[in-house]
Short mmCIF file of C-alpha atoms in Angstrom, two decimals:
data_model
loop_
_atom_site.label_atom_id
_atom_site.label_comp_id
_atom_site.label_asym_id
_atom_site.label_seq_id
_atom_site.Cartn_x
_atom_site.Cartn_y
_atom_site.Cartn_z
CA UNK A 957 0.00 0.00 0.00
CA UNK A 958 1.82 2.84 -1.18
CA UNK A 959 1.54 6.40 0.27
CA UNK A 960 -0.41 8.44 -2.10
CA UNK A 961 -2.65 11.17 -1.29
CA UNK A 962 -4.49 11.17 -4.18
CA UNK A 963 -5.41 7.64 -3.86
CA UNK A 964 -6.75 7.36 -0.52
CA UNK A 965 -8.60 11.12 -0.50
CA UNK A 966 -12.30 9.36 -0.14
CA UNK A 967 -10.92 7.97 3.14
CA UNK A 968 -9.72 10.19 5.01
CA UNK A 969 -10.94 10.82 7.88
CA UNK A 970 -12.04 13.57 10.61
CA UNK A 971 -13.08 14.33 14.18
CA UNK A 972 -15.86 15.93 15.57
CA UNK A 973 -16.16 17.72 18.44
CA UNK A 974 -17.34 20.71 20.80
CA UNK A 975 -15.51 21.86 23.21
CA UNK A 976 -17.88 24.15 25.73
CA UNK A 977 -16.16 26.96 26.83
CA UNK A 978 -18.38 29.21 29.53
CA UNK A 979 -17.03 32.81 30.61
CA UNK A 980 -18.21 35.53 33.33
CA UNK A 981 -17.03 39.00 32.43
CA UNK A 982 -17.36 41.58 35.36
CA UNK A 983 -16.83 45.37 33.73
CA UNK A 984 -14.26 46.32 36.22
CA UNK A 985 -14.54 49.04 38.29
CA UNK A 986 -15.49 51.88 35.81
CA UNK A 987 -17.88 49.17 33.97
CA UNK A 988 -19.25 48.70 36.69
CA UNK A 989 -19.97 52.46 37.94
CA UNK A 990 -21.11 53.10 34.24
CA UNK A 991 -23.51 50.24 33.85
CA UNK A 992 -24.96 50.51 37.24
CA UNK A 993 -25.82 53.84 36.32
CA UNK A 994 -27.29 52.90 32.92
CA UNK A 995 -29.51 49.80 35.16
CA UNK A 996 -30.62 51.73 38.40
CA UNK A 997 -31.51 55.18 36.76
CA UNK A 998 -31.36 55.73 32.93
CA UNK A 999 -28.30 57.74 32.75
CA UNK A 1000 -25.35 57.73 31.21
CA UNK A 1001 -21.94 58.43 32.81
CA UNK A 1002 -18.92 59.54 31.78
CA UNK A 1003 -15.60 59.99 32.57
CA UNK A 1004 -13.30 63.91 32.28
CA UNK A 1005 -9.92 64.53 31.79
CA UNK A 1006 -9.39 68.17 32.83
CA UNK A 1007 -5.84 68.58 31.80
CA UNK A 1008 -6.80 67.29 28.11
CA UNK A 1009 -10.30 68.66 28.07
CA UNK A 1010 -11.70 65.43 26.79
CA UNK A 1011 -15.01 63.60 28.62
CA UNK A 1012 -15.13 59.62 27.75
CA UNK A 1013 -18.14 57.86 27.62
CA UNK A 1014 -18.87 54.74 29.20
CA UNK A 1015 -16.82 56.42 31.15
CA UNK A 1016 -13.25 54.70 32.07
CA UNK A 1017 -10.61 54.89 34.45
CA UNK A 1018 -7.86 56.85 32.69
CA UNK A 1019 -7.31 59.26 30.45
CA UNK A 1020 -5.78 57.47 26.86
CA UNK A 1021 -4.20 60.56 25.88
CA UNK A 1022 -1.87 61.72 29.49
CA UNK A 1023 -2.76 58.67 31.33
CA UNK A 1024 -3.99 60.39 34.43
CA UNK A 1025 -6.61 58.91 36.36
CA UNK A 1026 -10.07 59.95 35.93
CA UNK A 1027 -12.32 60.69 38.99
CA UNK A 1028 -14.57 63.19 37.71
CA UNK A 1029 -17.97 61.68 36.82
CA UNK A 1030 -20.51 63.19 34.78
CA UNK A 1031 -23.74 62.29 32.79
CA UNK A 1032 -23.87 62.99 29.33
CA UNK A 1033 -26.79 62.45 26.68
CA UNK A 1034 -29.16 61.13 26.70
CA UNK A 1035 -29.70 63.10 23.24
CA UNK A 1036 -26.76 63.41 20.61
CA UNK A 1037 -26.17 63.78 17.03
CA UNK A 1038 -24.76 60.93 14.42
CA UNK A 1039 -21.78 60.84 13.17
CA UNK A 1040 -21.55 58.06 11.27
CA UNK A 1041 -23.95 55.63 9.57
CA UNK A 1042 -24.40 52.06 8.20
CA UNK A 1043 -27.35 49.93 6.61
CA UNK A 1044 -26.69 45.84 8.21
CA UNK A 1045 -28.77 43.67 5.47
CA UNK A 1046 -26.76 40.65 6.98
CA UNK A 1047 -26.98 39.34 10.87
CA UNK A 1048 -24.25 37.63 12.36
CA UNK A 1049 -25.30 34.38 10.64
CA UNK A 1050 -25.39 35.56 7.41
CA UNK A 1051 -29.01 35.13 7.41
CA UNK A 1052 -31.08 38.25 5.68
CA UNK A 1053 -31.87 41.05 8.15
CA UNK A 1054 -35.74 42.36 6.39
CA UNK A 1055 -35.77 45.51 6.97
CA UNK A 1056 -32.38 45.99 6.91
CA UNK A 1057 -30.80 47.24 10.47
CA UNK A 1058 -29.33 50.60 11.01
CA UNK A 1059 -26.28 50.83 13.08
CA UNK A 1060 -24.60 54.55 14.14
CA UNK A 1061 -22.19 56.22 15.80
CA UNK A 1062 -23.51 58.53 18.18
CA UNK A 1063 -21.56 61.49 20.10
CA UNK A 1064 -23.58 61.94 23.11
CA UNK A 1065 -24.13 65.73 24.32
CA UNK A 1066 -21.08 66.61 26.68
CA UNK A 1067 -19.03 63.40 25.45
CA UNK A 1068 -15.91 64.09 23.05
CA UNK A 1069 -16.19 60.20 22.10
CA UNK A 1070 -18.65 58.42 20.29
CA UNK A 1071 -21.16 55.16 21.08
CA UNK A 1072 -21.93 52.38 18.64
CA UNK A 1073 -25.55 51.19 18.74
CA UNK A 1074 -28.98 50.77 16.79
CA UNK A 1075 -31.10 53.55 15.25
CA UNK A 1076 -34.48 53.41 14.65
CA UNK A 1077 -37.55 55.42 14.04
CA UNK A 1078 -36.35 56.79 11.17
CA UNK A 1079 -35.91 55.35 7.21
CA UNK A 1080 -32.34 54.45 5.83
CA UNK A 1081 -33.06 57.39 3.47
CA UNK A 1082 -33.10 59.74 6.33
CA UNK A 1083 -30.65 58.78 8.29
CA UNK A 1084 -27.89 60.91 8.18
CA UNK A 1085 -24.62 62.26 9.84
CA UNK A 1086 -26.01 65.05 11.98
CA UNK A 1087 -29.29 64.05 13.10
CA UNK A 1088 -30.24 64.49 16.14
CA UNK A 1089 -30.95 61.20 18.14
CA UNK A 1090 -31.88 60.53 21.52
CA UNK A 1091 -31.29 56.95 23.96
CA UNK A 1092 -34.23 55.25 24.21
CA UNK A 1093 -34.52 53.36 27.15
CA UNK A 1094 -36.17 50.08 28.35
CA UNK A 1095 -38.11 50.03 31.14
CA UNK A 1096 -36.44 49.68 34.53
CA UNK A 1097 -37.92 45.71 34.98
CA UNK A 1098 -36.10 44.98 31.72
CA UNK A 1099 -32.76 46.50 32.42
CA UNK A 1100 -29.94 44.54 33.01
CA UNK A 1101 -26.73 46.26 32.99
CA UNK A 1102 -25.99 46.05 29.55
CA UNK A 1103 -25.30 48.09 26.82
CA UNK A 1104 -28.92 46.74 25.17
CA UNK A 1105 -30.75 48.58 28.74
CA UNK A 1106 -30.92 51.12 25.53
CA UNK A 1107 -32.81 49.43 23.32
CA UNK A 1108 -31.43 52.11 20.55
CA UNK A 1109 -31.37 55.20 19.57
CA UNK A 1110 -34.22 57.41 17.82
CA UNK A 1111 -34.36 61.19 16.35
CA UNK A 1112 -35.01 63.57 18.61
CA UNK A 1113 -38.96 63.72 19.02
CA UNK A 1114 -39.83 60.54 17.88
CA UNK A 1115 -41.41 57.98 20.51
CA UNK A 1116 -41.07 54.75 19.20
CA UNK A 1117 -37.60 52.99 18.46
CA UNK B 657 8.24 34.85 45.51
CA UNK B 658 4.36 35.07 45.34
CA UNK B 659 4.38 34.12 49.14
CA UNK B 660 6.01 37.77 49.53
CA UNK B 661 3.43 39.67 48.13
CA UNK B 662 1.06 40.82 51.35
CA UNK B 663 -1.71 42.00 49.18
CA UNK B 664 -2.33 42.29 45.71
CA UNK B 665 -3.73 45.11 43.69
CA UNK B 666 -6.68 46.11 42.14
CA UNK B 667 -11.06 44.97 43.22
CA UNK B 668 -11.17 41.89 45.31
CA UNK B 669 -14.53 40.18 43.64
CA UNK B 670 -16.27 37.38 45.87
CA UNK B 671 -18.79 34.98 44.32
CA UNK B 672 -21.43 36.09 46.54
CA UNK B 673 -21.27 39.31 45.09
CA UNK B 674 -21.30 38.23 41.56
CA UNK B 675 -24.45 35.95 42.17
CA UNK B 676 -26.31 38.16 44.33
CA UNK B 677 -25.94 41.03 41.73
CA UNK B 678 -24.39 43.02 43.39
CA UNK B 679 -21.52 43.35 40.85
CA UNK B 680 -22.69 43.18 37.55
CA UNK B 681 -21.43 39.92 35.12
CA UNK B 682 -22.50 38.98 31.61
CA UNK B 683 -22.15 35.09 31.32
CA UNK B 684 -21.41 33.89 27.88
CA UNK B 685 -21.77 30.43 26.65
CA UNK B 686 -19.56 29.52 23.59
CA UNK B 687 -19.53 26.19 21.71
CA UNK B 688 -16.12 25.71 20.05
CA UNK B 689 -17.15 23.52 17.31
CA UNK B 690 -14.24 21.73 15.61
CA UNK B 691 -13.49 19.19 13.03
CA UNK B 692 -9.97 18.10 13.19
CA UNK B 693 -8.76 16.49 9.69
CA UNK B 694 -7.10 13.06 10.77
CA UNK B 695 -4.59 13.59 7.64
CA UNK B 696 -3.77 11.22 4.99
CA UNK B 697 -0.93 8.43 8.08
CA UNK B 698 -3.91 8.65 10.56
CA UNK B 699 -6.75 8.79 8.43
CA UNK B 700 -5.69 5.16 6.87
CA UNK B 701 -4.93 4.15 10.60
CA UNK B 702 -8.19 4.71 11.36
CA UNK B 703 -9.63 3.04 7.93
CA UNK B 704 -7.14 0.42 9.25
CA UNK B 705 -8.66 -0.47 13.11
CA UNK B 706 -11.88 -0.39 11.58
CA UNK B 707 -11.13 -3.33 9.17
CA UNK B 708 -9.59 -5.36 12.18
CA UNK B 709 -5.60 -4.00 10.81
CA UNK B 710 -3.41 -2.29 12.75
CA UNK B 711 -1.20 -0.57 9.96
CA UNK B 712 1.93 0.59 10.68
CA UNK B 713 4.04 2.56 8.25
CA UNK B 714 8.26 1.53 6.90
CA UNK B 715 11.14 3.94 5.97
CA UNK B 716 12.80 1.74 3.67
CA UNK B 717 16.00 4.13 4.01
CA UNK B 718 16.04 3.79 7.97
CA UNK B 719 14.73 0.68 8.12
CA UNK B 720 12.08 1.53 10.40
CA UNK B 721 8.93 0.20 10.94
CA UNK B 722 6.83 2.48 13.24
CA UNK B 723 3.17 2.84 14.68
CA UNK B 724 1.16 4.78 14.86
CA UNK B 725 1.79 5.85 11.00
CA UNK B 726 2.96 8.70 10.13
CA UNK B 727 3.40 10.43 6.53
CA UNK B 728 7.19 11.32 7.08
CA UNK B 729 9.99 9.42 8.87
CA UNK B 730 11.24 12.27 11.52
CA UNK B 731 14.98 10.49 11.48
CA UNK B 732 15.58 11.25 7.64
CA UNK B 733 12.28 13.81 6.48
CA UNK B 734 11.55 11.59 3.30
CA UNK B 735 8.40 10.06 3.11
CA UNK B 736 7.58 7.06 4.55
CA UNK B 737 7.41 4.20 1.68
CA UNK B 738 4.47 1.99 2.55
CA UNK B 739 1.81 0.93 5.17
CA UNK B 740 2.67 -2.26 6.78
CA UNK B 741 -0.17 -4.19 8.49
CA UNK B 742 0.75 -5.13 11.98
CA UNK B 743 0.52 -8.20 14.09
CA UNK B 744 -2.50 -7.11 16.85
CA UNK B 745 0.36 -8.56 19.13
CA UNK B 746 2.84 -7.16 21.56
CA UNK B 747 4.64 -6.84 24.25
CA UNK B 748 4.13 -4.36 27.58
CA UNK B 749 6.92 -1.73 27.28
CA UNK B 750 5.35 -0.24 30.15
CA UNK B 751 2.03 0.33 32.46
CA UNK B 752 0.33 2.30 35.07
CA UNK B 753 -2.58 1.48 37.51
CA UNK B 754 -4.64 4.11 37.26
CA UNK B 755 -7.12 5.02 39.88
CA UNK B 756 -8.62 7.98 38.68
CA UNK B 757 -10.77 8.47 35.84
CA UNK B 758 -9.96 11.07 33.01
CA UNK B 759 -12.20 13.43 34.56
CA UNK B 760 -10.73 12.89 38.03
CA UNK B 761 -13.07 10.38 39.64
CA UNK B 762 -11.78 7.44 42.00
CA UNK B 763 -12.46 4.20 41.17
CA UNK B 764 -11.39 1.01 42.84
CA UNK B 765 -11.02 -1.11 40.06
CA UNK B 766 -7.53 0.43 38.25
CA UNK B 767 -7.49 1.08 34.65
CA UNK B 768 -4.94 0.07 33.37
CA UNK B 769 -2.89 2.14 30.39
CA UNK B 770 0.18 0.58 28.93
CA UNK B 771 2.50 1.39 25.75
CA UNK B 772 2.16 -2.17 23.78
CA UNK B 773 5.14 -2.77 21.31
CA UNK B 774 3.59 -4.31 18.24
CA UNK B 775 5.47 -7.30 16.75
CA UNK B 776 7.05 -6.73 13.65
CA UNK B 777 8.00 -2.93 14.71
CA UNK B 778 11.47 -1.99 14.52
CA UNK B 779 13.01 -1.00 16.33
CA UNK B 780 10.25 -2.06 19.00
CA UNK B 781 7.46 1.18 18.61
CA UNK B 782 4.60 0.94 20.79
CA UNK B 783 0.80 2.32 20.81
CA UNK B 784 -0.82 3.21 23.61
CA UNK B 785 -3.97 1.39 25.27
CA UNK B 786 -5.45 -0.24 28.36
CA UNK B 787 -5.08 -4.02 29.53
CA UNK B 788 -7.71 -6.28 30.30
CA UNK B 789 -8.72 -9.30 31.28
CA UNK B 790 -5.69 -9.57 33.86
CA UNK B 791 -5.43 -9.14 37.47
CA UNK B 792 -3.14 -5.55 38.45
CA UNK B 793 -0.82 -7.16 40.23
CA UNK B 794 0.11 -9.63 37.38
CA UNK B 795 0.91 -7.10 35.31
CA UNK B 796 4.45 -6.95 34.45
CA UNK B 797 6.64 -5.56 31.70
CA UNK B 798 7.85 -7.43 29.24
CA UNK B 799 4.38 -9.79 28.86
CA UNK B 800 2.77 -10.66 25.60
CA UNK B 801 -0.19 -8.93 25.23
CA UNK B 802 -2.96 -9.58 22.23
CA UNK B 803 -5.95 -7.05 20.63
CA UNK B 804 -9.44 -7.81 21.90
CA UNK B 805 -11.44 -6.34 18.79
CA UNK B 806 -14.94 -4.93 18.90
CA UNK B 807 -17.24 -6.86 16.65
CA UNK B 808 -17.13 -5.93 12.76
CA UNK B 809 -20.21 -4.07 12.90
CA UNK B 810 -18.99 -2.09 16.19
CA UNK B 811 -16.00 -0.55 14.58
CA UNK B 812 -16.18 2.60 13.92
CA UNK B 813 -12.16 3.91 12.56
CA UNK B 814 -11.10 4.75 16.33
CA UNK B 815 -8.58 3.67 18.41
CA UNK B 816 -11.41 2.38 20.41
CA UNK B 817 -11.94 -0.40 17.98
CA UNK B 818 -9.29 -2.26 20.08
CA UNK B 819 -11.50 -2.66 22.91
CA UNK B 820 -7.84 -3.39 25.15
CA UNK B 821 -5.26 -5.84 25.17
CA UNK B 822 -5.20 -8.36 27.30
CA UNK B 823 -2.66 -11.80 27.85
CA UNK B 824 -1.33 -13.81 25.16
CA UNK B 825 0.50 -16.68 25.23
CA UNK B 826 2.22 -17.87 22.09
CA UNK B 827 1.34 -20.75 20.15
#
C-alpha cells in the first residue's frame, strides 16, 4: 500500500467535536460604575480629563491621551447627534436582516467620544450624519446592565424605536 | 516569591457578590465547534482499526517500521514508503494502575494504560492502550499482550476499535 494522497482522498478521515467553553465578564470598576448607572436610573456616565479637556463615555478609568486617572464623573446624553452611519442587510449568521438594520455612531451631548448602537424610528433614506438622536430606554424591569438597557437610539422627538 | 506579596492590587470580587448582583457579570456560553482532519498516516490508521488491521508505516531508508503511521519518517524527512499491516500482538513496554478516571473520579477497580510494542515494529514502537482481562498485580513488563477487537459491525475507525489488550501466550 503505497503512500499516495491522491489515492486514498475518499478515506480520510475527521473528528468531531465541541468543546464548551463558559465565561463571566465583570466590567471592572469603571464598567461597573457606568452600567450601574445605565440599570438603576437611565443615565449615562462619563468619565473627564481636565488637563486634556476630553469627557469619555462609558466612562473609564484613565485618560488614553496623558494617562492620568479619571475621577470626575458626569452624565452625558441622553440626546446626541450621528456621526456616522451604516445599513446591516446581513446578521451575524449571514441570514437576511428584512428591513435591513441601522447601526450609528452617536456622540452623546457633553461626550468628546462616540457610542456604537442601533437607530431606529427613522428610514435608511433619512438617516444621516447630523441628526439628532436621543437613547431610548427600556423600562427599569427589563434593564440589566448592559449596553442593550438602551434598546437604541431614535431622532429627537420621535417615541417609538 | 508570590508568598512575599502581602496584598495584591486592584477589586477583590467574591462569588457572593457576583451571584447576588451586586456586581454586575455577563455570562457567555460559547460552543467551540471543531473538526480536526485526521490527515492522509492517521486517516488510513483509522480506515485500518476499523477493518480489524493495525497498519503501521516503513522507511525503507532507515529501516524503520513504526506505529502509529505517520506520513514522514522524523529520522531522515523523506516520506515514509508503505503501510505495513501489523501483528494485533505485543509486548508491555510499560504500564500504570490508574485510579482515577480522566475526569478525576476514583475508582477502585484500576485502569490500566500501557505502551504495547507491536510485533514486527522496529526498532520495537509501541501504541498506547489499556489491559484487560488480567489481574493488576500480574501485570508486568515485558508480557505478551494480544488485541481484543470490537465486533465488525462495532468498529467505527477509532482507536477504540481495540476494545484493550489483554494476555497472550504464544502458540
Amino acid at each position: 500500500m503505497p503512500l499516495d494522497p491522491t489515492l486514498h482522498a475518499d478515506d480520510l478521515q475527521a473528528w468531531y467535536g465541541s468543546m464548551p467553553v463558559t465565561s463571566r465578564y465583570t466590567y471592572g470598576p469603571a464598567g461597573e460604575r457606568f452600567f450601574r448607572a445605565m440599570k438603576d436610573e437611565a443615565r449615562i456616565l462619563g468619565t473627564r480629563c481636565g488637563r486634556c479637556s476630553l469627557t469619555y463615555v462609558p466612562g473609564r478609568l484613565f485618560c488614553e491621551r496623558c494617562f492620568d486617572e479619571l475621577t470626575d464623573w458626569i452624565e452625558v446624553g441622553p440626546s446626541g447627534t450621528i456621526e456616522a452611519v451604516t445599513v446591516a442587510y446581513l446578521a451575524l449568521d449571514g441570514t437576511l436582516l428584512d428591513p435591513p438594520v441601522l447601526m450609528a455612531l452617536v456622540r452623546l451631548d457633553g461626550a468628546d467620544t462616540v457610542m456604537y448602537h442601533r437607530l431606529g424610528g427613522v428610514a435608511a433614506s433619512d438617516a444621516k450624519i447630523g441628526l439628532r438622536v436621543e437613547a431610548a430606554f427600556r423600562p427599569s424591569e427589563d434593564r440589566t446592565g448592559s449596553i442593550l438597557d438602551i434598546a437604541g437610539f431614535r431622532p429627537l422627538g420621535v417615541n417609538e424605536t | 516569591m508570590t508568598q512575599r506579596i502581602a496584598s495584591y492590587p486592584g477589586t477583590t470580587l467574591s462569588e457572593e457578590q457576583i451571584e447576588q448582583g451586586r456586581v454586575l457579570s455577563v455570562h457567555d456560553r460559547l460552543r467551540a465547534d471543531y473538526t480536526w482532519d485526521a490527515g492522509l498516516a492517521i486517516g488510513l490508521y483509522l480506515d485500518g482499526l476499523k477493518a480489524g488491521v493495525i497498519l503501521g508505516v516503513r522507511c525503507a531508508r532507515c529501516d524503520r517500521t513504526v506505529v502509529p503511521p505517520r506520513a514522514f519518517c522524523e529520522q531522515c524527512f523523506a516520506p515514509m514508503d508503505a503501510f505495513v499491516p501489523l501483528a494485533d500482538v505485543g509486548i508491555v513496554n510499560t504500564f500504570s494502575l490508574c485510579y482515577v478516571t480522566w475526569d478525576v473520579k476514583r475508582i477502585a477497580e484500576p485502569l490500566i494504560p500501557a505502551v504495547i510494542d507491536l510485533d514486527g515494529t522496529s526498532p520495537p514502537a509501541g501504541i498506547m492502550h489499556l489491559l484487560g482481562g488480567i489481574a493488576p498485580d500480574r501485570v508486568h513488563i515485558g508480557m505478551r499482550v494480544r488485541a481484543v477487537w470490537k465486533p465488525a459491525r462495532a468498529r467505527q475507525g477509532a482507536i477504540t476499535d481495540i476494545r484493550y489488550f489483554k494476555p497472550h501466550r504464544r502458540g
